[in-house]
mmCIF file of C-alpha atoms in Angstrom:
data_model
loop_
_atom_site.group_PDB
_atom_site.id
_atom_site.type_symbol
_atom_site.label_atom_id
_atom_site.label_comp_id
_atom_site.label_asym_id
_atom_site.label_seq_id
_atom_site.Cartn_x
_atom_site.Cartn_y
_atom_site.Cartn_z
ATOM 1 C CA MET D 1 -34.004 -82.007 55.945
ATOM 2 C CA GLU D 2 -33.685 -79.023 57.461
ATOM 3 C CA ILE D 3 -34.161 -75.399 55.149
ATOM 4 C CA ILE D 4 -33.273 -72.226 55.901
ATOM 5 C CA ARG D 5 -30.690 -72.906 59.071
ATOM 6 C CA LYS D 6 -30.177 -70.051 61.388
ATOM 7 C CA GLN D 7 -27.145 -68.950 62.627
ATOM 8 C CA THR D 8 -25.974 -66.328 64.693
ATOM 9 C CA LEU D 9 -23.394 -64.032 63.834
ATOM 10 C CA GLY D 10 -21.188 -63.454 66.688
ATOM 11 C CA PHE D 11 -21.741 -59.739 67.166
ATOM 12 C CA GLN D 12 -24.314 -57.403 67.450
ATOM 13 C CA LYS D 13 -27.180 -57.387 64.877
ATOM 14 C CA LYS D 14 -28.023 -53.338 65.390
ATOM 15 C CA TYR D 15 -24.745 -52.625 63.188
ATOM 16 C CA VAL D 16 -25.985 -54.663 60.222
ATOM 17 C CA TYR D 17 -29.321 -52.616 60.551
ATOM 18 C CA ILE D 18 -26.915 -49.668 60.275
ATOM 19 C CA ILE D 19 -25.315 -50.783 57.420
ATOM 20 C CA ALA D 20 -28.468 -51.518 55.125
ATOM 21 C CA LEU D 21 -29.422 -47.862 56.285
ATOM 22 C CA VAL D 22 -26.222 -46.477 54.851
ATOM 23 C CA ILE D 23 -26.638 -48.410 52.068
ATOM 24 C CA SER D 24 -30.331 -47.491 51.455
ATOM 25 C CA VAL D 25 -30.004 -43.817 51.644
ATOM 26 C CA ILE D 26 -26.990 -44.370 49.459
ATOM 27 C CA ILE D 27 -28.829 -45.746 46.749
ATOM 28 C CA LEU D 28 -31.472 -43.277 47.149
ATOM 29 C CA ILE D 29 -28.923 -40.162 46.686
ATOM 30 C CA GLN D 30 -28.060 -41.724 43.471
ATOM 31 C CA VAL D 31 -31.620 -42.800 42.264
ATOM 32 C CA SER D 32 -32.308 -38.672 43.358
ATOM 33 C CA THR D 33 -29.988 -37.575 40.696
ATOM 34 C CA THR D 34 -31.540 -39.539 37.789
ATOM 35 C CA ASN D 35 -33.633 -36.666 35.545
ATOM 36 C CA GLY D 36 -37.187 -36.976 35.454
ATOM 37 C CA ARG D 37 -37.919 -38.754 38.711
ATOM 38 C CA GLN D 38 -41.936 -37.698 40.233
ATOM 39 C CA PHE D 39 -41.867 -36.714 43.909
ATOM 40 C CA GLN D 40 -44.556 -39.893 44.013
ATOM 41 C CA VAL D 41 -42.151 -42.508 42.257
ATOM 42 C CA PHE D 42 -39.257 -41.288 44.430
ATOM 43 C CA LEU D 43 -41.250 -41.727 47.762
ATOM 44 C CA GLY D 44 -41.827 -45.537 46.154
ATOM 45 C CA HIS D 45 -38.322 -46.050 45.818
ATOM 46 C CA ILE D 46 -37.497 -44.811 49.156
ATOM 47 C CA ILE D 47 -39.806 -48.097 50.449
ATOM 48 C CA LEU D 48 -38.735 -50.238 47.842
ATOM 49 C CA PHE D 49 -34.934 -49.933 48.471
ATOM 50 C CA ILE D 50 -35.417 -49.559 52.376
ATOM 51 C CA SER D 51 -37.338 -52.546 52.614
ATOM 52 C CA ASN D 52 -35.120 -54.607 50.770
ATOM 53 C CA TYR D 53 -32.135 -54.215 52.593
ATOM 54 C CA MET D 54 -34.087 -53.920 55.605
ATOM 55 C CA VAL D 55 -35.746 -57.266 55.003
ATOM 56 C CA TRP D 56 -32.047 -58.352 54.123
ATOM 57 C CA ALA D 57 -30.642 -57.378 57.416
ATOM 58 C CA PHE D 58 -34.079 -58.858 59.274
ATOM 59 C CA LEU D 59 -32.771 -62.344 57.577
ATOM 60 C CA ILE D 60 -28.937 -62.075 57.893
ATOM 61 C CA GLU D 61 -28.789 -64.627 60.815
ATOM 62 C CA TYR D 62 -30.550 -67.255 58.217
ATOM 63 C CA ILE D 63 -28.176 -66.223 55.332
ATOM 64 C CA ASN D 64 -25.168 -67.069 57.685
ATOM 65 C CA GLY D 65 -26.673 -70.025 58.117
ATOM 66 C CA LEU D 66 -26.406 -70.702 54.133
ATOM 67 C CA THR D 67 -22.575 -70.435 55.057
ATOM 68 C CA GLN D 68 -22.267 -73.253 57.543
ATOM 69 C CA ILE D 69 -24.794 -75.689 55.999
ATOM 70 C CA GLN D 70 -24.075 -79.348 57.473
ATOM 71 C CA HIS D 71 -25.460 -81.546 54.665
ATOM 72 C CA PHE D 72 -22.336 -80.698 52.885
ATOM 73 C CA LYS D 73 -20.396 -82.877 55.329
ATOM 74 C CA VAL D 74 -22.296 -86.104 54.836
ATOM 75 C CA ASP D 75 -23.897 -85.830 51.508
ATOM 76 C CA LYS D 76 -22.656 -83.008 48.792
ATOM 77 C CA VAL D 77 -25.644 -83.735 46.499
ATOM 78 C CA LYS D 78 -28.595 -83.195 49.719
ATOM 79 C CA GLY D 79 -26.137 -80.207 50.492
ATOM 80 C CA THR D 80 -26.533 -78.237 47.227
ATOM 81 C CA PHE D 81 -29.832 -79.119 47.117
ATOM 82 C CA VAL D 82 -31.200 -77.263 50.707
ATOM 83 C CA PHE D 83 -28.483 -74.734 49.633
ATOM 84 C CA ILE D 84 -30.582 -73.988 46.338
ATOM 85 C CA ILE D 85 -33.773 -74.436 47.477
ATOM 86 C CA SER D 86 -32.532 -71.877 51.078
ATOM 87 C CA ILE D 87 -31.467 -69.509 49.024
ATOM 88 C CA LEU D 88 -34.562 -69.380 46.868
ATOM 89 C CA ALA D 89 -36.440 -69.297 49.828
ATOM 90 C CA LEU D 90 -35.117 -66.233 51.295
ATOM 91 C CA VAL D 91 -35.156 -64.662 47.880
ATOM 92 C CA ALA D 92 -39.070 -65.361 47.677
ATOM 93 C CA ILE D 93 -39.548 -64.327 51.533
ATOM 94 C CA ASN D 94 -37.498 -60.816 50.351
ATOM 95 C CA LEU D 95 -39.263 -60.082 46.931
ATOM 96 C CA ILE D 96 -43.182 -61.166 48.494
ATOM 97 C CA ILE D 97 -42.172 -58.337 51.319
ATOM 98 C CA THR D 98 -40.818 -55.808 49.429
ATOM 99 C CA ASN D 99 -43.105 -55.705 46.869
ATOM 100 C CA VAL D 100 -46.083 -55.797 48.889
ATOM 101 C CA LEU D 101 -44.968 -52.690 50.543
ATOM 102 C CA TYR D 102 -44.105 -50.886 47.360
ATOM 103 C CA TYR D 103 -47.214 -51.966 45.492
ATOM 104 C CA SER D 104 -49.536 -50.958 48.109
ATOM 105 C CA TYR D 105 -48.305 -47.862 48.672
ATOM 106 C CA ILE D 106 -48.561 -47.172 45.011
ATOM 107 C CA ILE D 107 -52.193 -48.321 44.851
ATOM 108 C CA LEU D 108 -53.032 -46.137 47.632
ATOM 109 C CA THR D 109 -51.707 -42.802 46.255
ATOM 110 C CA SER D 110 -52.693 -43.760 42.685
ATOM 111 C CA GLU D 111 -55.965 -45.159 41.318
ATOM 112 C CA ILE D 112 -54.689 -48.326 40.085
ATOM 113 C CA SER D 113 -56.183 -51.134 41.080
ATOM 114 C CA VAL D 114 -54.436 -54.679 42.570
ATOM 115 C CA ASN D 115 -55.091 -56.457 39.091
ATOM 116 C CA GLU D 116 -53.217 -53.824 37.115
ATOM 117 C CA ALA D 117 -50.578 -53.287 40.622
ATOM 118 C CA LEU D 118 -49.371 -57.096 39.823
ATOM 119 C CA ASN D 119 -49.934 -56.666 36.182
ATOM 120 C CA ARG D 120 -46.816 -53.959 36.358
ATOM 121 C CA PHE D 121 -45.397 -56.297 38.710
ATOM 122 C CA LYS D 122 -45.038 -59.583 36.099
ATOM 123 C CA PRO D 123 -42.501 -57.959 33.588
ATOM 124 C CA PHE D 124 -40.191 -57.145 36.665
ATOM 125 C CA ILE D 125 -40.169 -60.404 38.052
ATOM 126 C CA VAL D 126 -37.425 -62.313 36.694
ATOM 127 C CA LYS D 127 -35.205 -58.980 36.750
ATOM 128 C CA SER D 128 -36.089 -58.345 41.043
ATOM 129 C CA ALA D 129 -35.401 -62.329 41.304
ATOM 130 C CA LEU D 130 -32.015 -61.861 39.795
ATOM 131 C CA SER D 131 -31.356 -58.544 41.702
ATOM 132 C CA ARG D 132 -32.353 -60.631 45.054
ATOM 133 C CA LEU D 133 -29.908 -63.081 44.299
ATOM 134 C CA LEU D 134 -27.160 -60.872 43.415
ATOM 135 C CA ASP D 135 -27.909 -58.988 46.880
ATOM 136 C CA ILE D 136 -27.750 -62.540 48.886
ATOM 137 C CA GLY D 137 -24.573 -63.445 46.539
ATOM 138 C CA VAL D 138 -22.613 -60.477 48.047
ATOM 139 C CA ILE D 139 -23.625 -60.867 51.443
ATOM 140 C CA ILE D 140 -22.906 -64.601 51.976
ATOM 141 C CA VAL D 141 -19.292 -63.583 50.333
ATOM 142 C CA LEU D 142 -18.946 -60.896 53.050
ATOM 143 C CA LEU D 143 -20.155 -63.228 55.931
ATOM 144 C CA ARG D 144 -17.637 -65.521 54.450
ATOM 145 C CA ILE D 145 -14.661 -63.014 54.202
ATOM 146 C CA VAL D 146 -16.121 -61.764 58.325
ATOM 147 C CA GLN D 147 -15.826 -65.314 59.049
ATOM 148 C CA THR D 148 -12.470 -66.083 57.686
ATOM 149 C CA TYR D 149 -11.110 -62.991 59.636
ATOM 150 C CA ARG D 150 -12.449 -64.161 62.984
ATOM 151 C CA THR D 151 -11.527 -67.786 62.639
ATOM 152 C CA LEU D 152 -7.941 -66.396 62.248
ATOM 153 C CA GLN D 153 -8.114 -63.655 65.183
ATOM 154 C CA ASP D 154 -9.427 -67.094 67.283
ATOM 155 C CA LYS D 155 -6.736 -68.705 66.133
ATOM 156 C CA LYS D 156 -3.807 -66.105 66.957
ATOM 157 C CA LEU D 157 -5.454 -65.974 70.220
ATOM 158 C CA GLN D 158 -5.204 -69.485 70.902
ATOM 159 C CA VAL D 159 -1.542 -69.378 70.091
ATOM 160 C CA VAL D 160 -1.138 -66.502 72.055
ATOM 161 C CA SER D 161 -3.236 -68.028 74.647
ATOM 162 C CA LEU D 162 -1.144 -71.160 74.712
ATOM 163 C CA LYS D 163 1.809 -69.504 74.688
ATOM 164 C CA ASN D 164 1.280 -67.525 77.504
ATOM 165 C CA ASP D 165 -0.011 -70.537 79.581
ATOM 166 C CA LEU D 166 3.491 -72.258 78.533
ATOM 167 C CA HIS D 167 5.169 -69.498 79.980
ATOM 168 C CA GLN D 168 3.564 -69.378 83.163
ATOM 169 C CA THR D 169 4.045 -73.156 83.505
ATOM 170 C CA GLN D 170 7.742 -72.219 82.932
ATOM 171 C CA LEU D 171 8.261 -69.440 85.364
ATOM 172 C CA LEU D 172 6.051 -71.517 88.201
ATOM 173 C CA ALA D 173 9.000 -74.825 87.576
ATOM 174 C CA LEU D 174 11.698 -72.230 87.487
ATOM 175 C CA GLN D 175 10.165 -70.438 90.855
ATOM 176 C CA SER D 176 9.451 -73.487 92.582
ATOM 177 C CA GLN D 177 13.385 -74.383 92.374
ATOM 178 C CA LEU D 178 13.944 -71.302 94.443
ATOM 179 C CA ASN D 179 11.884 -72.555 97.500
ATOM 180 C CA PRO D 180 13.523 -75.713 98.611
ATOM 181 C CA HIS D 181 17.180 -74.116 97.832
ATOM 182 C CA PHE D 182 16.080 -71.503 100.119
ATOM 183 C CA LEU D 183 15.023 -73.960 102.585
ATOM 184 C CA PHE D 184 17.905 -75.592 102.442
ATOM 185 C CA ASN D 185 20.027 -72.301 103.548
ATOM 186 C CA ALA D 186 17.557 -71.336 106.048
ATOM 187 C CA LEU D 187 17.721 -74.524 107.860
ATOM 188 C CA HIS D 188 21.123 -74.814 107.380
ATOM 189 C CA THR D 189 21.738 -71.459 109.148
ATOM 190 C CA LEU D 190 19.073 -72.587 111.847
ATOM 191 C CA ASN D 191 21.388 -75.872 112.280
ATOM 192 C CA THR D 192 24.475 -74.065 113.298
ATOM 193 C CA LEU D 193 22.735 -71.588 116.044
ATOM 194 C CA ILE D 194 20.500 -74.555 117.290
ATOM 195 C CA GLY D 195 22.576 -75.437 121.209
ATOM 196 C CA TYR D 196 24.798 -72.566 120.005
ATOM 197 C CA ASP D 197 22.128 -69.837 120.386
ATOM 198 C CA ASN D 198 18.974 -71.058 121.193
ATOM 199 C CA ALA D 199 17.643 -67.365 121.658
ATOM 200 C CA LYS D 200 18.347 -66.451 117.967
ATOM 201 C CA ALA D 201 17.479 -70.397 116.938
ATOM 202 C CA GLN D 202 13.743 -69.695 118.388
ATOM 203 C CA SER D 203 13.568 -66.107 116.438
ATOM 204 C CA MET D 204 15.088 -67.514 113.276
ATOM 205 C CA VAL D 205 12.242 -69.948 113.207
ATOM 206 C CA ILE D 206 9.597 -67.394 113.407
ATOM 207 C CA LYS D 207 11.785 -65.210 110.818
ATOM 208 C CA ILE D 208 11.466 -68.275 108.432
ATOM 209 C CA THR D 209 8.504 -69.269 108.808
ATOM 210 C CA HIS D 210 7.212 -65.525 108.408
ATOM 211 C CA LEU D 211 8.837 -65.167 105.273
ATOM 212 C CA LEU D 212 7.915 -68.813 103.674
ATOM 213 C CA ARG D 213 4.017 -67.793 104.260
ATOM 214 C CA LYS D 214 5.271 -64.935 102.052
ATOM 215 C CA ILE D 215 6.614 -67.038 99.187
ATOM 216 C CA LEU D 216 3.438 -69.257 99.778
ATOM 217 C CA SER D 217 1.119 -66.515 99.315
ATOM 218 C CA HIS D 218 2.715 -65.179 96.137
ATOM 219 C CA LYS D 219 3.206 -68.997 95.039
ATOM 220 C CA GLU D 220 1.613 -67.898 91.011
ATOM 221 C CA THR D 221 2.137 -65.074 91.419
ATOM 222 C CA PRO D 222 4.511 -64.543 88.496
ATOM 223 C CA LEU D 223 5.203 -60.078 89.023
ATOM 224 C CA ILE D 224 4.797 -58.329 92.138
ATOM 225 C CA THR D 225 5.860 -54.885 93.149
ATOM 226 C CA PHE D 226 9.299 -54.264 94.044
ATOM 227 C CA GLN D 227 8.181 -52.815 97.608
ATOM 228 C CA GLU D 228 7.124 -56.193 98.299
ATOM 229 C CA GLU D 229 10.194 -58.060 96.410
ATOM 230 C CA LEU D 230 12.043 -55.294 98.931
ATOM 231 C CA GLU D 231 10.172 -57.080 101.565
ATOM 232 C CA TYR D 232 11.106 -60.475 100.976
ATOM 233 C CA PHE D 233 14.703 -59.182 100.892
ATOM 234 C CA GLU D 234 14.774 -57.151 104.233
ATOM 235 C CA ILE D 235 13.582 -60.613 105.803
ATOM 236 C CA TYR D 236 15.891 -63.038 104.309
ATOM 237 C CA LEU D 237 18.651 -60.335 105.566
ATOM 238 C CA ASP D 238 16.837 -60.384 109.175
ATOM 239 C CA ILE D 239 17.665 -64.556 108.927
ATOM 240 C CA GLU D 240 21.001 -64.053 107.851
ATOM 241 C CA GLN D 241 22.182 -61.175 110.329
ATOM 242 C CA GLU D 242 21.357 -63.618 113.295
ATOM 243 C CA ARG D 243 24.879 -65.529 112.234
ATOM 244 C CA PHE D 244 26.859 -62.111 110.770
ATOM 245 C CA ASN D 245 25.083 -59.162 112.482
ATOM 246 C CA ASP D 246 28.537 -58.461 114.068
ATOM 247 C CA ARG D 247 30.481 -58.268 111.208
ATOM 248 C CA LEU D 248 27.659 -57.366 108.275
ATOM 249 C CA ASN D 249 27.164 -54.242 107.067
ATOM 250 C CA VAL D 250 23.488 -53.666 105.049
ATOM 251 C CA ILE D 251 23.139 -50.688 102.642
ATOM 252 C CA LEU D 252 19.446 -49.795 100.657
ATOM 253 C CA ASP D 253 19.916 -47.308 97.958
ATOM 254 C CA VAL D 254 16.056 -47.690 96.864
ATOM 255 C CA ASP D 255 14.261 -44.984 94.826
ATOM 256 C CA ASP D 256 10.799 -44.304 95.682
ATOM 257 C CA ALA D 257 9.742 -44.159 92.376
ATOM 258 C CA ALA D 258 10.766 -47.645 91.817
ATOM 259 C CA LEU D 259 8.579 -49.314 94.708
ATOM 260 C CA ASP D 260 5.467 -49.759 92.645
ATOM 261 C CA ILE D 261 7.199 -50.729 89.661
ATOM 262 C CA LYS D 262 6.377 -54.762 88.793
ATOM 263 C CA VAL D 263 9.254 -57.562 88.648
ATOM 264 C CA PRO D 264 9.319 -61.172 88.820
ATOM 265 C CA THR D 265 8.450 -62.599 91.913
ATOM 266 C CA LEU D 266 11.437 -63.735 94.004
ATOM 267 C CA LEU D 267 13.846 -61.829 91.695
ATOM 268 C CA LEU D 268 16.632 -61.171 94.348
ATOM 269 C CA GLN D 269 16.411 -64.466 96.160
ATOM 270 C CA PRO D 270 18.978 -66.072 94.500
ATOM 271 C CA LEU D 271 21.306 -63.166 94.160
ATOM 272 C CA VAL D 272 21.077 -62.653 97.755
ATOM 273 C CA GLU D 273 21.726 -66.183 98.462
ATOM 274 C CA ASN D 274 24.584 -66.405 96.053
ATOM 275 C CA ALA D 275 26.141 -62.834 97.935
ATOM 276 C CA PHE D 276 25.898 -65.126 101.395
ATOM 277 C CA LYS D 277 26.930 -68.614 100.099
ATOM 278 C CA HIS D 278 29.930 -67.574 97.731
ATOM 279 C CA GLY D 279 31.191 -64.503 99.532
ATOM 280 C CA ILE D 280 30.261 -63.040 102.618
ATOM 281 C CA SER D 281 29.927 -66.399 104.805
ATOM 282 C CA GLN D 282 33.794 -67.137 103.920
ATOM 283 C CA ILE D 283 34.912 -63.508 105.136
ATOM 284 C CA GLU D 284 36.467 -63.800 108.785
ATOM 285 C CA ASP D 285 36.568 -59.668 108.344
ATOM 286 C CA GLU D 286 33.454 -56.995 108.039
ATOM 287 C CA ALA D 287 31.437 -57.761 105.181
ATOM 288 C CA GLU D 288 29.078 -55.663 103.080
ATOM 289 C CA ILE D 289 25.715 -56.176 100.618
ATOM 290 C CA LYS D 290 24.094 -53.043 98.874
ATOM 291 C CA LEU D 291 21.139 -53.077 97.279
ATOM 292 C CA VAL D 292 20.703 -50.114 94.766
ATOM 293 C CA ALA D 293 17.252 -50.004 92.842
ATOM 294 C CA ARG D 294 16.269 -46.830 90.330
ATOM 295 C CA LEU D 295 14.568 -45.550 87.515
ATOM 296 C CA GLN D 296 16.702 -44.946 84.386
ATOM 297 C CA ASN D 297 15.022 -43.084 81.894
ATOM 298 C CA ASN D 298 11.890 -45.986 82.281
ATOM 299 C CA ASP D 299 13.884 -48.619 82.872
ATOM 300 C CA MET D 300 13.974 -50.463 85.815
ATOM 301 C CA LEU D 301 17.626 -50.872 87.217
ATOM 302 C CA ILE D 302 18.816 -53.281 90.212
ATOM 303 C CA SER D 303 21.924 -54.206 91.645
ATOM 304 C CA ILE D 304 23.706 -56.257 94.107
ATOM 305 C CA LYS D 305 27.111 -55.760 95.081
ATOM 306 C CA ASN D 306 28.481 -57.702 97.916
ATOM 307 C CA THR D 307 31.894 -58.202 99.151
ATOM 308 C CA ILE D 308 33.647 -61.477 98.413
ATOM 309 C CA PRO D 309 37.022 -63.561 99.439
ATOM 310 C CA LYS D 310 40.345 -61.874 97.868
ATOM 311 C CA SER D 311 40.926 -65.176 96.034
ATOM 312 C CA THR D 312 38.392 -67.820 94.713
ATOM 313 C CA ASN D 313 38.773 -70.876 93.245
ATOM 314 C CA ILE D 314 37.197 -72.304 90.097
ATOM 315 C CA THR D 315 34.862 -74.988 91.983
ATOM 316 C CA GLN D 316 33.123 -71.835 94.190
ATOM 317 C CA GLU D 317 33.154 -69.734 90.887
ATOM 318 C CA ASN D 318 31.410 -73.139 88.643
ATOM 319 C CA SER D 319 28.796 -73.325 91.452
ATOM 320 C CA THR D 320 27.521 -70.089 92.136
ATOM 321 C CA LYS D 321 26.254 -70.256 88.456
ATOM 322 C CA ILE D 322 23.082 -72.759 89.255
ATOM 323 C CA GLY D 323 20.810 -69.951 90.996
ATOM 324 C CA LEU D 324 22.072 -67.259 88.680
ATOM 325 C CA ASN D 325 21.259 -69.255 85.295
ATOM 326 C CA ASN D 326 17.803 -69.926 86.928
ATOM 327 C CA LEU D 327 17.461 -66.210 87.257
ATOM 328 C CA GLN D 328 18.534 -65.256 83.852
ATOM 329 C CA GLN D 329 15.956 -68.514 82.342
ATOM 330 C CA ARG D 330 13.405 -66.482 84.413
ATOM 331 C CA LEU D 331 13.962 -63.158 82.462
ATOM 332 C CA GLU D 332 14.536 -64.451 79.526
ATOM 333 C CA THR D 333 10.792 -66.059 79.761
ATOM 334 C CA MET D 334 9.260 -63.254 81.082
ATOM 335 C CA PHE D 335 10.553 -60.431 79.239
ATOM 336 C CA SER D 336 12.472 -62.415 76.325
ATOM 337 C CA VAL D 337 14.585 -59.396 74.860
ATOM 338 C CA ASP D 338 13.202 -56.534 77.190
ATOM 339 C CA TYR D 339 16.114 -57.062 79.708
ATOM 340 C CA GLU D 340 19.514 -56.693 80.511
ATOM 341 C CA PHE D 341 21.559 -59.258 83.239
ATOM 342 C CA SER D 342 25.504 -58.904 84.128
ATOM 343 C CA THR D 343 27.189 -60.228 86.387
ATOM 344 C CA THR D 344 31.193 -58.706 87.127
ATOM 345 C CA LYS D 345 33.925 -58.647 90.063
ATOM 346 C CA GLU D 346 35.602 -55.679 90.663
ATOM 347 C CA ASN D 347 38.469 -56.031 93.546
ATOM 348 C CA ASN D 348 37.031 -57.519 96.388
ATOM 349 C CA GLU D 349 33.534 -57.066 94.801
ATOM 350 C CA PHE D 350 31.215 -59.282 93.000
ATOM 351 C CA VAL D 351 28.300 -57.248 91.456
ATOM 352 C CA ALA D 352 25.453 -58.468 89.975
ATOM 353 C CA THR D 353 22.946 -55.925 87.645
ATOM 354 C CA ILE D 354 19.686 -56.558 86.457
ATOM 355 C CA LEU D 355 18.158 -53.970 83.778
ATOM 356 C CA ILE D 356 14.636 -54.145 83.254
ATOM 357 C CA LYS D 357 13.167 -52.349 79.952
ATOM 358 C CA ASP D 358 10.333 -49.966 79.041
ATOM 359 C CA VAL D 359 8.644 -50.773 82.562
ATOM 360 C CA ASN D 360 5.953 -47.985 82.298
#
């Protein structure tokens, strides 16, 4: 049978000693204001009260063990017996230590004998024991409150951790959908060049390899700086310009202040793919793609504008929604309501706009 089981607190014990000292000082101040107290008696109270609460501070881990007695789970009768015996043992330890110190001081500073000191203590045994029982009861209640609070906080942290893990899994799943889509488009572009312009085809293979290497290096990174994201965008444009160099005009309007802002990895990828697949690639004349990125009132504004055919059929419009819906899901998973995403058509231009709120 395990009696006086020790259980660590989960926080630094020095704080317990500080609290014990503060309580002792408060009680001593109250005692000092009582009329008729002799200086010798007051010094005795200093020893008694400080030793009392310091002993409880020293025994705090054993008192904490009383709040987690495992015998209750197996046998309530046995558990209750162990609980009572443990409390009585701790009370006895406190009584012995504090009163030995107190009466040792009394004996040394006065002319009374040890027997006389024992006789003085006898009338106060029951009162002192009840006082110690009250102390340990209050300490147990306070420890239970602290344990309950910490348990609630741990559960909240677990819930937050699970939510973060879920979001991370969802983001990786959505992000992984981009890679096959991009690779398919890149290989399709490469296929059109093989046999027609082998030099451009070789150049494109190098650029595709470089871009795929960068994508793999950030495979599990949900956020990167906009400057890094811009590198993806420019490499992708380099690949596409192998086909459209003679009729593609690229405009980059990016504020320096926006370069260090964290954005989702491959944020621009579905937008630029959409611009080429359903816009620029269907135009025989000159086309334009323009990227704008700037900070506005602590919000990150990103827009991509591209030329589209003057007339588009319904099938083409529906097909554009796959990549854009994927992007919107990623934004919603990562930013909840702290973002805006919209697409509009203005004359012969398609505009996709992203606003990420409170980026700093």
